[in-house]
Short mmCIF file of C-alpha atoms in Angstrom, two decimals:
data_model
loop_
_atom_site.label_atom_id
_atom_site.label_comp_id
_atom_site.label_asym_id
_atom_site.label_seq_id
_atom_site.Cartn_x
_atom_site.Cartn_y
_atom_site.Cartn_z
CA MET N 1292 -51.39 19.32 -4.17
CA LEU N 1293 -49.14 17.80 -6.84
CA GLY N 1294 -49.42 20.91 -8.95
CA LEU N 1295 -48.44 23.09 -6.00
CA LEU N 1296 -45.34 20.98 -5.45
CA LEU N 1297 -44.36 21.41 -9.08
CA GLY N 1298 -44.75 25.15 -8.86
CA CYS N 1299 -47.74 25.33 -11.25
CA PRO N 1300 -51.54 25.25 -10.86
CA ALA N 1301 -52.84 21.85 -9.82
CA SER N 1302 -55.34 21.73 -12.65
CA THR N 1303 -52.58 22.14 -15.26
CA LEU N 1304 -50.50 19.05 -14.39
CA SER N 1305 -53.37 16.84 -13.33
CA THR N 1306 -55.37 17.71 -16.41
CA ARG N 1307 -52.47 17.07 -18.76
CA MET N 1308 -51.54 13.76 -17.08
CA THR N 1309 -55.19 12.70 -17.22
CA GLU N 1310 -55.17 13.28 -20.92
CA VAL N 1311 -51.95 11.23 -21.29
CA ASN N 1312 -53.45 8.38 -19.25
CA LEU N 1313 -56.45 8.28 -21.59
CA ILE N 1314 -54.06 7.54 -24.50
CA PHE N 1315 -51.62 5.10 -22.78
CA ASP N 1316 -50.22 4.12 -19.39
CA PRO N 1317 -46.98 6.10 -18.88
CA THR N 1318 -45.94 3.78 -16.01
CA GLU N 1319 -45.54 0.87 -18.47
CA PRO N 1320 -42.13 0.42 -20.16
CA PRO N 1321 -41.81 1.80 -23.69
CA LEU N 1322 -41.09 -0.75 -26.40
CA ASN N 1323 -38.55 -0.32 -29.14
CA SER N 1324 -40.17 -1.43 -32.38
CA SER N 1325 -36.78 -2.04 -34.02
CA ARG N 1326 -35.81 -4.55 -31.32
CA GLY N 1327 -39.08 -6.30 -30.67
CA ASN N 1328 -40.14 -6.03 -27.06
CA THR N 1329 -36.77 -4.75 -25.83
CA THR N 1330 -36.40 -1.37 -24.15
CA THR N 1331 -33.05 0.33 -24.71
CA VAL N 1332 -31.62 2.53 -21.97
CA GLY N 1333 -28.44 4.56 -22.20
CA VAL N 1334 -26.33 4.77 -19.02
CA GLY N 1335 -23.77 7.46 -18.19
CA LEU N 1336 -21.55 7.50 -15.08
CA TYR N 1337 -19.50 10.52 -14.01
CA PHE N 1338 -16.99 10.04 -11.18
CA GLU N 1339 -17.02 13.21 -9.14
CA ARG N 1340 -14.81 12.58 -6.08
CA LEU N 1341 -13.15 9.77 -4.12
CA LYS N 1342 -13.80 10.45 -0.45
CA LYS N 1343 -11.90 7.58 1.15
CA MET N 1344 -10.64 4.06 0.61
CA ASP N 1345 -10.95 1.30 3.24
CA ASP N 1346 -8.32 -1.41 2.60
CA VAL N 1347 -9.50 -3.61 5.45
CA LYS N 1348 -13.14 -3.80 4.31
CA LYS N 1349 -12.18 -3.44 0.61
CA LEU N 1350 -14.56 -0.53 0.10
CA PHE N 1351 -14.36 2.95 -1.37
CA ASP N 1352 -16.61 5.91 -0.68
CA ALA N 1353 -17.25 8.15 -3.69
CA GLU N 1354 -19.55 10.76 -5.16
CA VAL N 1355 -20.91 9.94 -8.62
CA TYR N 1356 -23.51 11.26 -11.05
CA ILE N 1357 -25.67 8.58 -12.73
CA THR N 1358 -27.63 9.37 -15.88
CA TYR N 1359 -30.27 7.26 -17.66
CA ILE N 1360 -31.64 8.23 -21.12
CA TRP N 1361 -34.24 6.29 -23.08
CA ARG N 1362 -36.60 6.87 -25.98
CA ASP N 1363 -40.42 6.66 -25.85
CA SER N 1364 -42.41 6.82 -29.07
CA ARG N 1365 -45.76 7.19 -27.29
CA PRO N 1366 -47.53 10.55 -27.52
CA TYR N 1367 -46.87 12.97 -24.65
CA ASP N 1368 -48.31 15.81 -26.70
CA PRO N 1369 -50.75 17.05 -24.01
CA LEU N 1370 -47.83 18.00 -21.77
CA PHE N 1371 -46.33 20.31 -24.41
CA ARG N 1372 -49.49 22.21 -25.31
CA GLY N 1373 -48.99 25.79 -24.27
CA SER N 1374 -46.01 27.04 -22.27
CA ARG N 1375 -47.06 26.66 -18.65
CA LEU N 1376 -45.24 23.32 -18.08
CA THR N 1377 -42.43 23.63 -20.60
CA ARG N 1378 -39.05 25.20 -20.05
CA ARG N 1379 -35.85 25.51 -22.12
CA ASP N 1380 -32.34 24.35 -21.31
CA GLU N 1381 -29.02 25.97 -22.29
CA SER N 1382 -29.24 24.67 -25.84
CA GLY N 1383 -32.78 25.94 -26.32
CA ARG N 1384 -34.50 22.57 -26.22
CA ARG N 1385 -37.96 22.49 -24.66
CA PHE N 1386 -38.59 20.07 -21.81
CA VAL N 1387 -41.02 19.26 -19.05
CA GLU N 1388 -39.40 18.63 -15.67
CA PHE N 1389 -40.74 16.29 -12.98
CA ASP N 1390 -39.55 16.60 -9.42
CA ALA N 1391 -39.04 13.76 -6.92
CA SER N 1392 -42.70 13.65 -5.93
CA ALA N 1393 -43.85 13.31 -9.55
CA LYS N 1394 -41.42 10.71 -10.83
CA SER N 1395 -43.84 7.94 -9.87
CA LEU N 1396 -46.08 9.12 -12.71
CA LEU N 1397 -43.58 7.83 -15.29
CA TRP N 1398 -41.83 4.55 -15.94
CA LEU N 1399 -38.20 4.50 -14.72
CA PRO N 1400 -35.64 1.88 -15.71
CA PRO N 1401 -35.36 -0.86 -13.04
CA LEU N 1402 -31.61 -0.42 -12.62
CA HIS N 1403 -29.41 -0.55 -9.53
CA VAL N 1404 -25.72 -0.38 -8.66
CA ARG N 1405 -24.40 -3.95 -8.53
CA ASN N 1406 -21.43 -3.38 -6.22
CA LEU N 1407 -23.21 -1.07 -3.79
CA ALA N 1408 -21.85 -1.79 -0.27
CA SER N 1409 -24.10 0.54 1.70
CA LYS N 1410 -27.83 -0.03 2.06
CA ASP N 1411 -28.97 2.72 -0.31
CA LEU N 1412 -27.56 5.49 -2.43
CA LYS N 1413 -27.47 8.84 -0.65
CA VAL N 1414 -29.18 10.97 -3.31
CA GLN N 1415 -28.15 14.60 -3.03
CA SER N 1416 -30.12 15.84 -6.04
CA GLU N 1417 -32.02 14.34 -8.96
CA VAL N 1418 -33.67 15.50 -12.15
CA LEU N 1419 -36.27 13.92 -14.47
CA ARG N 1420 -36.96 15.62 -17.81
CA LEU N 1421 -39.03 14.85 -20.90
CA TYR N 1422 -37.71 16.19 -24.23
CA PRO N 1423 -39.20 16.03 -27.70
CA ALA N 1424 -36.88 13.85 -29.80
CA ALA N 1425 -35.50 15.11 -33.10
CA GLY N 1426 -36.55 12.03 -35.09
CA GLY N 1427 -40.02 11.83 -33.59
CA GLY N 1428 -41.25 10.66 -30.25
CA TYR N 1429 -39.81 11.72 -26.95
CA GLU N 1430 -36.64 11.31 -24.92
CA LEU N 1431 -36.51 10.99 -21.14
CA LEU N 1432 -33.52 11.88 -19.00
CA TYR N 1433 -33.17 10.81 -15.38
CA GLY N 1434 -30.06 11.92 -13.45
CA ARG N 1435 -28.98 11.55 -9.85
CA ALA N 1436 -26.05 13.07 -7.93
CA CYS N 1437 -25.35 10.61 -5.13
CA SER N 1438 -22.70 9.25 -2.81
CA ALA N 1439 -22.30 5.80 -1.35
CA GLU N 1440 -19.84 3.07 -0.39
CA PHE N 1441 -18.93 0.73 -3.21
CA SER N 1442 -17.26 -2.66 -3.07
CA LEU N 1443 -13.89 -3.32 -4.69
CA ALA N 1444 -15.13 -6.52 -6.33
CA PHE N 1445 -15.20 -5.85 -10.11
CA PRO N 1446 -12.40 -6.89 -10.44
CA GLN N 1447 -10.97 -8.14 -7.17
CA PRO N 1448 -8.35 -5.76 -5.70
CA GLN N 1449 -4.71 -6.79 -5.84
CA TYR N 1450 -2.52 -5.78 -2.88
CA HIS N 1451 0.73 -7.53 -3.84
CA GLY N 1452 2.69 -4.27 -4.22
CA LEU N 1453 1.14 -2.32 -1.33
CA PRO N 1454 1.88 0.61 -0.90
CA TYR N 1455 2.97 0.77 -4.57
CA ASP N 1456 -0.26 -0.82 -5.74
CA LYS N 1457 -2.83 0.29 -8.31
CA GLN N 1458 -6.54 -0.34 -7.97
CA VAL N 1459 -9.49 -0.24 -10.33
CA LEU N 1460 -12.51 1.62 -9.00
CA THR N 1461 -15.62 0.12 -10.57
CA ILE N 1462 -19.25 1.19 -10.46
CA ALA N 1463 -21.43 -1.41 -12.16
CA VAL N 1464 -25.04 -0.68 -13.07
CA GLU N 1465 -27.32 -3.56 -14.06
CA THR N 1466 -30.99 -4.43 -14.15
CA VAL N 1467 -32.84 -5.64 -11.09
CA ALA N 1468 -35.00 -8.41 -12.53
CA LEU N 1469 -34.97 -8.15 -16.35
CA SER N 1470 -32.72 -9.95 -18.83
CA THR N 1471 -31.38 -8.81 -22.18
CA ALA N 1472 -34.55 -10.08 -23.82
CA TRP N 1473 -36.52 -7.28 -22.15
CA LEU N 1474 -33.98 -4.52 -21.44
CA ALA N 1475 -30.78 -3.49 -23.27
CA LEU N 1476 -28.14 -1.11 -21.91
CA GLU N 1477 -25.77 1.06 -23.90
CA THR N 1478 -23.15 3.61 -22.88
CA LEU N 1479 -23.47 7.39 -22.99
CA PRO N 1480 -20.00 8.83 -23.72
CA ALA N 1481 -21.28 12.42 -23.41
CA HIS N 1482 -22.34 11.75 -19.81
CA THR N 1483 -19.26 9.76 -18.76
CA GLY N 1484 -16.01 10.98 -17.25
CA ARG N 1485 -14.25 11.97 -14.07
CA SER N 1486 -13.32 15.08 -12.15
CA GLY N 1487 -9.91 16.43 -13.06
CA ASP N 1488 -9.15 17.89 -9.63
CA ASP N 1489 -6.53 15.59 -8.05
CA ALA N 1490 -6.93 17.40 -4.71
CA GLN N 1491 -10.33 15.73 -4.32
CA TRP N 1492 -8.86 12.22 -4.19
CA GLY N 1493 -7.27 12.10 -0.74
CA SER N 1494 -4.31 9.72 -0.50
CA TRP N 1495 -4.89 8.36 -4.03
CA LEU N 1496 -3.82 9.66 -7.42
CA LEU N 1497 -5.21 9.04 -10.88
CA ALA N 1498 -3.27 6.33 -12.75
CA GLY N 1499 -5.08 6.68 -16.07
CA ASP N 1500 -5.97 9.50 -18.41
CA ALA N 1501 -9.74 8.93 -18.49
CA ALA N 1502 -12.52 6.80 -17.12
CA THR N 1503 -13.73 3.93 -19.28
CA LEU N 1504 -17.37 2.89 -19.57
CA GLU N 1505 -18.07 -0.61 -20.84
CA ALA N 1506 -21.34 -2.34 -21.63
CA SER N 1507 -21.43 -6.10 -21.09
CA THR N 1508 -23.67 -8.93 -19.96
CA ALA N 1509 -23.50 -11.22 -16.93
CA SER N 1510 -25.02 -14.66 -16.60
CA ARG N 1511 -27.56 -15.12 -13.89
CA GLY N 1512 -29.71 -18.11 -13.02
CA VAL N 1513 -29.44 -21.85 -13.71
CA PRO N 1514 -28.73 -22.98 -17.33
CA ARG N 1515 -31.65 -24.80 -18.88
CA ALA N 1516 -31.60 -27.75 -21.28
CA ALA N 1517 -33.29 -27.73 -24.67
CA GLY N 1518 -37.02 -28.24 -24.58
CA GLU N 1519 -37.47 -26.73 -21.11
CA PRO N 1520 -39.72 -23.71 -20.67
CA PRO N 1521 -38.08 -20.30 -21.18
CA PRO N 1522 -36.35 -18.75 -18.15
CA PRO N 1523 -38.13 -16.16 -16.04
CA LEU N 1524 -37.26 -12.50 -16.30
CA SER N 1525 -34.79 -12.78 -13.44
CA GLU N 1526 -32.60 -15.35 -15.24
CA GLY N 1527 -30.51 -15.35 -18.41
CA GLU N 1528 -28.03 -12.79 -19.70
CA VAL N 1529 -28.25 -9.65 -17.55
CA PRO N 1530 -27.18 -6.35 -19.14
CA ARG N 1531 -24.53 -4.39 -17.28
CA VAL N 1532 -22.68 -1.10 -17.73
CA ALA N 1533 -19.53 -0.57 -15.68
CA LEU N 1534 -17.40 2.53 -15.13
CA ARG N 1535 -13.76 1.71 -14.44
CA LEU N 1536 -11.20 4.17 -13.14
CA LYS N 1537 -7.55 3.32 -12.38
CA VAL N 1538 -5.95 4.93 -9.34
CA ARG N 1539 -2.63 4.52 -7.57
CA ARG N 1540 -1.72 5.07 -3.95
CA ASP N 1541 0.19 8.17 -2.92
CA THR N 1542 3.36 6.65 -1.44
CA GLN N 1543 4.71 9.81 0.19
CA GLN N 1544 2.72 9.15 3.38
CA TYR N 1545 4.01 5.57 3.67
CA THR N 1546 7.56 6.68 2.91
CA ARG N 1547 7.58 9.30 5.67
CA SER N 1548 5.65 7.35 8.31
CA THR N 1549 6.82 3.77 7.74
CA LEU N 1550 9.68 3.09 5.35
CA VAL N 1551 12.18 5.75 6.50
CA PRO N 1552 11.68 5.15 10.27
CA ALA N 1553 12.08 1.38 9.75
CA ILE N 1554 15.40 1.94 7.96
CA MET N 1555 16.51 4.30 10.78
CA LEU N 1556 15.87 1.57 13.38
CA VAL N 1557 17.99 -0.88 11.41
CA VAL N 1558 20.85 1.63 11.17
CA THR N 1559 20.54 2.33 14.92
CA SER N 1560 21.08 -1.35 15.71
CA TRP N 1561 24.50 -1.17 13.99
CA SER N 1562 25.80 1.11 16.73
CA ALA N 1563 26.45 -2.07 18.77
CA PHE N 1564 29.45 -2.81 16.50
CA VAL N 1565 31.31 0.32 17.60
CA ILE N 1566 30.61 -0.03 21.35
CA ASN N 1567 33.36 -1.61 23.43
CA ILE N 1568 33.14 -5.40 23.48
CA ASN N 1569 33.41 -5.48 27.25
CA LYS N 1570 30.25 -3.36 27.60
CA LEU N 1571 27.76 -6.08 26.77
CA MET N 1572 24.62 -4.47 28.24
CA PRO N 1573 24.58 -1.34 25.98
CA ARG N 1574 25.24 -3.50 22.93
CA VAL N 1575 22.35 -5.85 23.69
CA ALA N 1576 19.98 -3.05 24.69
CA THR N 1577 20.49 -1.17 21.41
CA GLY N 1578 19.44 -4.09 19.27
CA PHE N 1579 16.75 -5.42 21.59
CA ILE N 1580 14.94 -2.09 21.91
CA SER N 1581 15.05 -1.61 18.13
CA LEU N 1582 13.61 -5.10 17.61
CA LEU N 1583 10.75 -4.57 20.07
CA THR N 1584 9.92 -1.17 18.56
CA LEU N 1585 9.80 -2.51 15.02
CA THR N 1586 7.77 -5.58 16.05
CA ASN N 1587 5.07 -3.47 17.69
CA TRP N 1588 5.12 -1.13 14.74
CA ALA N 1589 4.64 -3.98 12.26
CA ALA N 1590 1.70 -5.29 14.29
CA SER N 1591 0.08 -1.87 14.24
CA GLN N 1592 0.53 -1.64 10.46
CA GLY N 1593 -0.89 -5.14 9.97
CA ALA N 1594 -4.15 -4.13 11.67
CA ARG N 1595 -4.72 -1.52 8.93
CA MET N 1596 -3.93 -3.85 6.04
CA PRO N 1597 -6.36 -6.00 4.08
CA SER N 1598 -6.70 -9.66 5.01
CA VAL N 1599 -5.49 -11.56 1.96
CA GLY N 1600 -4.05 -15.00 1.31
CA TYR N 1601 -0.82 -13.84 -0.29
CA SER N 1602 2.22 -11.79 0.65
CA MET N 1603 2.37 -8.01 0.40
CA TRP N 1604 5.39 -5.86 -0.28
CA LEU N 1605 5.06 -3.74 2.88
CA VAL N 1606 4.76 -6.80 5.15
CA ILE N 1607 7.90 -8.35 3.62
CA PHE N 1608 9.74 -5.03 3.98
CA MET N 1609 8.97 -4.82 7.69
CA ASP N 1610 9.95 -8.49 8.17
CA ASN N 1611 13.21 -7.86 6.36
CA ALA N 1612 14.00 -4.92 8.66
CA ARG N 1613 13.40 -7.14 11.67
CA TYR N 1614 15.68 -9.80 10.20
CA PHE N 1615 18.58 -7.32 10.02
CA ILE N 1616 18.07 -6.18 13.61
CA PHE N 1617 18.01 -9.85 14.59
CA LEU N 1618 21.34 -10.31 12.79
CA SER N 1619 22.81 -7.43 14.83
CA LEU N 1620 21.73 -9.17 18.04
CA ILE N 1621 23.17 -12.48 16.86
CA GLU N 1622 26.49 -10.77 16.12
CA THR N 1623 26.57 -9.25 19.61
CA ILE N 1624 25.85 -12.59 21.24
CA GLY N 1625 28.41 -14.35 19.06
CA VAL N 1626 31.11 -11.77 19.87
CA ALA N 1627 30.42 -12.08 23.64
CA TRP N 1628 30.71 -15.88 23.43
CA THR N 1629 33.95 -15.58 21.39
CA VAL N 1630 35.53 -13.32 24.00
CA ASP N 1631 34.63 -15.71 26.76
CA ARG N 1632 35.53 -19.00 25.08
CA ILE N 1633 37.96 -18.37 22.22
CA SER N 1634 39.83 -15.11 21.78
CA MET N 1635 39.53 -11.36 22.19
CA ARG N 1636 41.41 -10.84 18.93
CA THR N 1637 38.94 -12.97 16.99
CA ALA N 1638 35.99 -11.12 18.51
CA MET N 1639 37.48 -7.78 17.53
CA ALA N 1640 38.00 -9.02 13.99
CA VAL N 1641 34.35 -10.14 13.75
CA ASP N 1642 33.24 -6.70 14.94
CA LYS N 1643 35.25 -5.01 12.22
CA PHE N 1644 33.83 -7.41 9.63
CA ALA N 1645 30.25 -6.72 10.79
CA ARG N 1646 30.73 -2.93 10.47
CA VAL N 1647 31.15 -3.41 6.73
CA ALA N 1648 29.32 -6.62 5.85
CA LEU N 1649 25.90 -5.93 7.43
CA PRO N 1650 25.46 -2.38 6.02
CA LEU N 1651 26.56 -3.61 2.61
CA ASN N 1652 24.13 -6.54 2.82
CA PHE N 1653 21.30 -4.20 3.84
CA CYS N 1654 22.00 -1.82 0.96
CA LEU N 1655 21.87 -4.70 -1.52
CA SER N 1656 18.62 -5.81 0.07
CA MET N 1657 17.07 -2.37 -0.29
CA LEU N 1658 18.23 -2.25 -3.92
CA MET N 1659 16.34 -5.45 -4.61
CA PHE N 1660 13.23 -4.25 -2.77
CA PHE N 1661 12.94 -1.05 -4.80
CA SER N 1662 14.08 -2.41 -8.16
CA LEU N 1663 12.17 -5.67 -8.52
CA PRO N 1664 8.62 -5.37 -9.92
CA LYS N 1665 5.84 -5.10 -7.37
CA THR N 1666 3.91 -7.96 -8.98
CA SER N 1667 2.97 -11.32 -7.56
CA GLY N 1668 6.15 -12.95 -8.83
CA GLY N 1669 8.43 -10.10 -7.73
CA VAL N 1670 6.98 -9.99 -4.22
CA SER N 1671 7.29 -13.77 -3.85
CA ALA N 1672 10.96 -13.58 -4.92
CA LEU N 1673 11.60 -10.84 -2.35
CA GLU N 1674 10.04 -12.96 0.39
CA VAL N 1675 12.28 -15.95 -0.43
CA LEU N 1676 15.44 -13.84 -0.73
CA SER N 1677 14.84 -12.02 2.57
CA GLN N 1678 14.27 -15.32 4.39
CA ILE N 1679 17.33 -17.16 3.07
CA ASN N 1680 19.50 -14.09 3.66
CA VAL N 1681 19.39 -14.65 7.45
CA PRO N 1682 21.01 -18.14 7.60
CA ILE N 1683 23.46 -17.18 4.84
CA ALA N 1684 24.60 -14.08 6.78
CA ILE N 1685 24.99 -16.11 10.00
CA LEU N 1686 26.96 -18.79 8.14
CA VAL N 1687 29.24 -16.23 6.48
CA GLY N 1688 29.93 -14.55 9.85
CA ALA N 1689 30.73 -17.91 11.53
CA LEU N 1690 33.09 -18.93 8.68
CA TYR N 1691 34.87 -15.57 8.86
CA ALA N 1692 35.34 -15.92 12.63
CA LEU N 1693 36.73 -19.44 12.17
CA HIS N 1694 39.07 -18.24 9.44
CA LYS N 1695 40.41 -15.35 11.55
CA HIS N 1696 40.90 -17.60 14.59
CA ARG N 1697 42.83 -20.21 12.61
CA SER N 1698 44.99 -17.52 11.00
CA LEU N 1699 45.78 -16.07 14.44
CA MET N 1700 46.71 -19.51 15.86
CA ASN N 1701 48.93 -20.23 12.87
CA GLU N 1702 50.67 -16.88 13.22
CA LEU N 1703 51.23 -17.45 16.94
CA ARG N 1704 52.89 -20.77 16.17
CA THR N 1705 55.08 -19.50 13.36
CA ASN N 1706 55.90 -15.94 14.34
CA PRO N 1707 54.69 -15.09 17.86
CA LEU N 1708 56.92 -12.01 18.18
CA ALA N 1709 55.19 -10.34 15.21
CA VAL N 1710 51.83 -10.90 16.86
CA GLN N 1711 53.18 -9.53 20.14
CA ARG N 1712 54.67 -6.46 18.47
CA SER N 1713 51.47 -5.68 16.60
CA HIS N 1714 49.56 -5.86 19.84
CA SER N 1715 52.23 -4.00 21.84
CA ASN N 1716 52.23 -1.09 19.42
CA ARG N 1717 48.67 -0.43 20.46
CA HIS N 1718 48.89 -1.14 24.19
CA TRP N 1719 52.54 -0.44 25.37
CA SER N 1720 55.11 2.27 24.75
CA PRO N 1721 58.78 1.93 25.85
CA PRO N 1722 60.14 4.26 28.59
CA HIS N 1723 61.93 7.40 27.47
CA THR N 1724 65.66 7.77 28.27
CA HIS N 1725 67.08 11.13 29.32
CA HIS N 1726 70.60 12.02 28.18
CA SER N 1727 72.81 14.36 30.22
CA PRO N 1728 76.17 15.86 29.10
CA ALA N 1729 77.80 15.24 32.53
CA ARG N 1730 76.58 11.71 33.06
CA THR N 1731 75.45 9.00 30.77
CA ASN N 1732 72.73 6.72 32.05
CA PRO N 1733 73.32 3.06 31.58
CA VAL N 1734 71.32 1.39 28.86
CA GLN N 1735 67.91 0.43 30.13
CA PRO N 1736 67.15 -3.19 29.74
CA HIS N 1737 64.47 -4.21 27.25
CA PRO N 1738 61.13 -5.09 28.74
CA PRO N 1739 60.78 -8.77 29.21
CA ALA N 1740 58.97 -10.65 26.52
CA ALA N 1741 55.30 -11.01 27.11
CA SER N 1742 53.97 -14.43 27.73
CA ILE N 1743 51.69 -15.60 24.91
CA SER N 1744 48.56 -17.61 25.50
CA PRO N 1745 46.99 -19.46 22.57
CA VAL N 1746 43.56 -18.73 24.02
CA HIS N 1747 43.64 -15.20 25.43
CA GLY N 1748 46.51 -13.79 23.36
CA PRO N 1749 49.59 -12.02 24.73
CA ARG N 1750 49.73 -11.20 28.41
CA HIS N 1751 51.81 -8.13 29.14
CA LEU N 1752 54.00 -7.89 32.20
CA SER N 1753 54.14 -4.78 34.25
CA ARG N 1754 56.94 -2.27 33.74
CA PRO N 1755 60.19 -3.42 35.58
CA HIS N 1756 61.29 -1.42 38.64
CA PRO N 1757 64.77 0.23 38.63
CA PRO N 1758 67.52 -1.55 40.64
CA PRO N 1759 67.97 -0.44 44.27
CA PRO N 1760 70.75 2.12 45.04
CA PRO N 1761 74.18 0.81 46.27
CA PRO N 1762 74.74 0.64 50.08
CA PRO N 1763 76.57 3.60 51.64
CA PRO N 1764 80.37 3.21 52.36
CA PRO N 1765 81.37 2.10 55.90
CA PRO N 1766 82.32 4.85 58.33
CA PRO N 1767 86.07 5.55 58.81
#
C-alpha cells in the first residue's frame, strides 16, 4: 500500500527501507561527530504574504514557507541503488522523495513555531527529500508551505504613533523539548527572504529592504545550583531561529476616513462665529451636533484599537479635535452671557477675536501633531499640550473680553460722541435735503443726540417728525 501511494511498486520501497532498517534505525536522530551528541539543523523562513493584521488581538495572519535541512552520515545506500526511486532536480542532483504518508519513516527535527496563535499550522503543501551530500553522507530537506495566525510578541508591538506606527513581524522557530546540548539551529540564507509584491500586503507596506533571520537561544526552566543533577532535555538554553520583517501602516486609509473628516467637523463648528449673535439656537446647534458626531466617531474608532496602557497618537488627535469644538461652544455661551449681562459691543468684539484666534490656534496645533516625532516622548508631549491648550484658550478669551469692555467704558467716559458716531455710521443715515431754485427749504435740525447707556451702549431715538403746517388765515 505504501508503495502504491508513492507511485512505485510496493516491493521496491518496502524492500529498500527494510534493508536500511537492518543497518540502523532511521527514526533516531543523526549525531554530528564534530559536535558530540548534538544534531545540527538549518532553518530557513520565507515570508510569502501578509493576509491581515488584527490590532485588537495583536495577531497577524500570513503565509510562510519553512525549510529544515540537516546532515545524516548514516548509510542510505539501498535507497539509491538503481533508478526506480531516484529523481533529479533542476540542478541535476539525485534525490529520493517521501510524501506525507512516508515521512514517519524518517526522523524529523522536533521544531515548532513559538509564536503560533492558532492551534496548528495550515499546511498547504510539503516536501521531504533525501540527497547524497557532496562531502559524504546524506542531506535531508523538509519544506512546508503553510499559513497561520502568529502573535505579535517577539518583540512586543508598539502603538504609540498609530496610525504612523511601524511593527516587526516575527516568526520564531524553536525546539519542542530539546536544549542546545542535543540540538543546534543555524540559519539558511539561501532559503530566507520575502515576497517583493507589495500588493499582497493589504493595508501594510514594507518598511525594510529585506527580511532578517537570526539564530539565538532562550532560557527555559529553573536555574540549578552547582552539584545538582543535570537539567532534563526540556530545560536549559533552547535554540531559536527568528525571521523578522519590518512593516509600516498605509496611512492613506486613515487620512481619508478619519483625519480629514475630523478636521472638517472642527472647521464646521467655527461657523457659529459668523452667525448673528441674537440667533443663539443655530450657533449652539452647530457646535453641539459636531461634538456629538465626533464623540460617537471616536468611540467607534476606539473599539478597533488595541488595548494598551499608554497613549496613542490617533486617540490624542481625536481628543484634540473635540477640545476645539468644545472651545467653540464655550465661546458661544460666553458671548450670549456677555450680551445679556454686559454689552453687545463687547460680545461683537469677542466674536471677531474668535474668528481669527481659534483657527490660528488650531493650525498651530495641527503643525505640532504632524511635526513632532511619533515616539513615546513625542506622543506624551502632544497629550500634555492639547490638554493645557483648553484652559489657556479660555483664559485668553476672557482676558480679551475684559480688556475690550474696559476700553469701551473708558472711551464712553472720555469721548462718548466718538463712540456714538462710530456706531451711528453703521446704524443711522441723516435725511436727504432737496434744494429747489424757487424756494429754499429751511435748514433741517440735527437729530437729537442719542442717549448713551454704560451697559447697553447708545440708544438711538427715532427720526423727528416735521413741524405741523401753520393755521389757515381767518375769513374776511
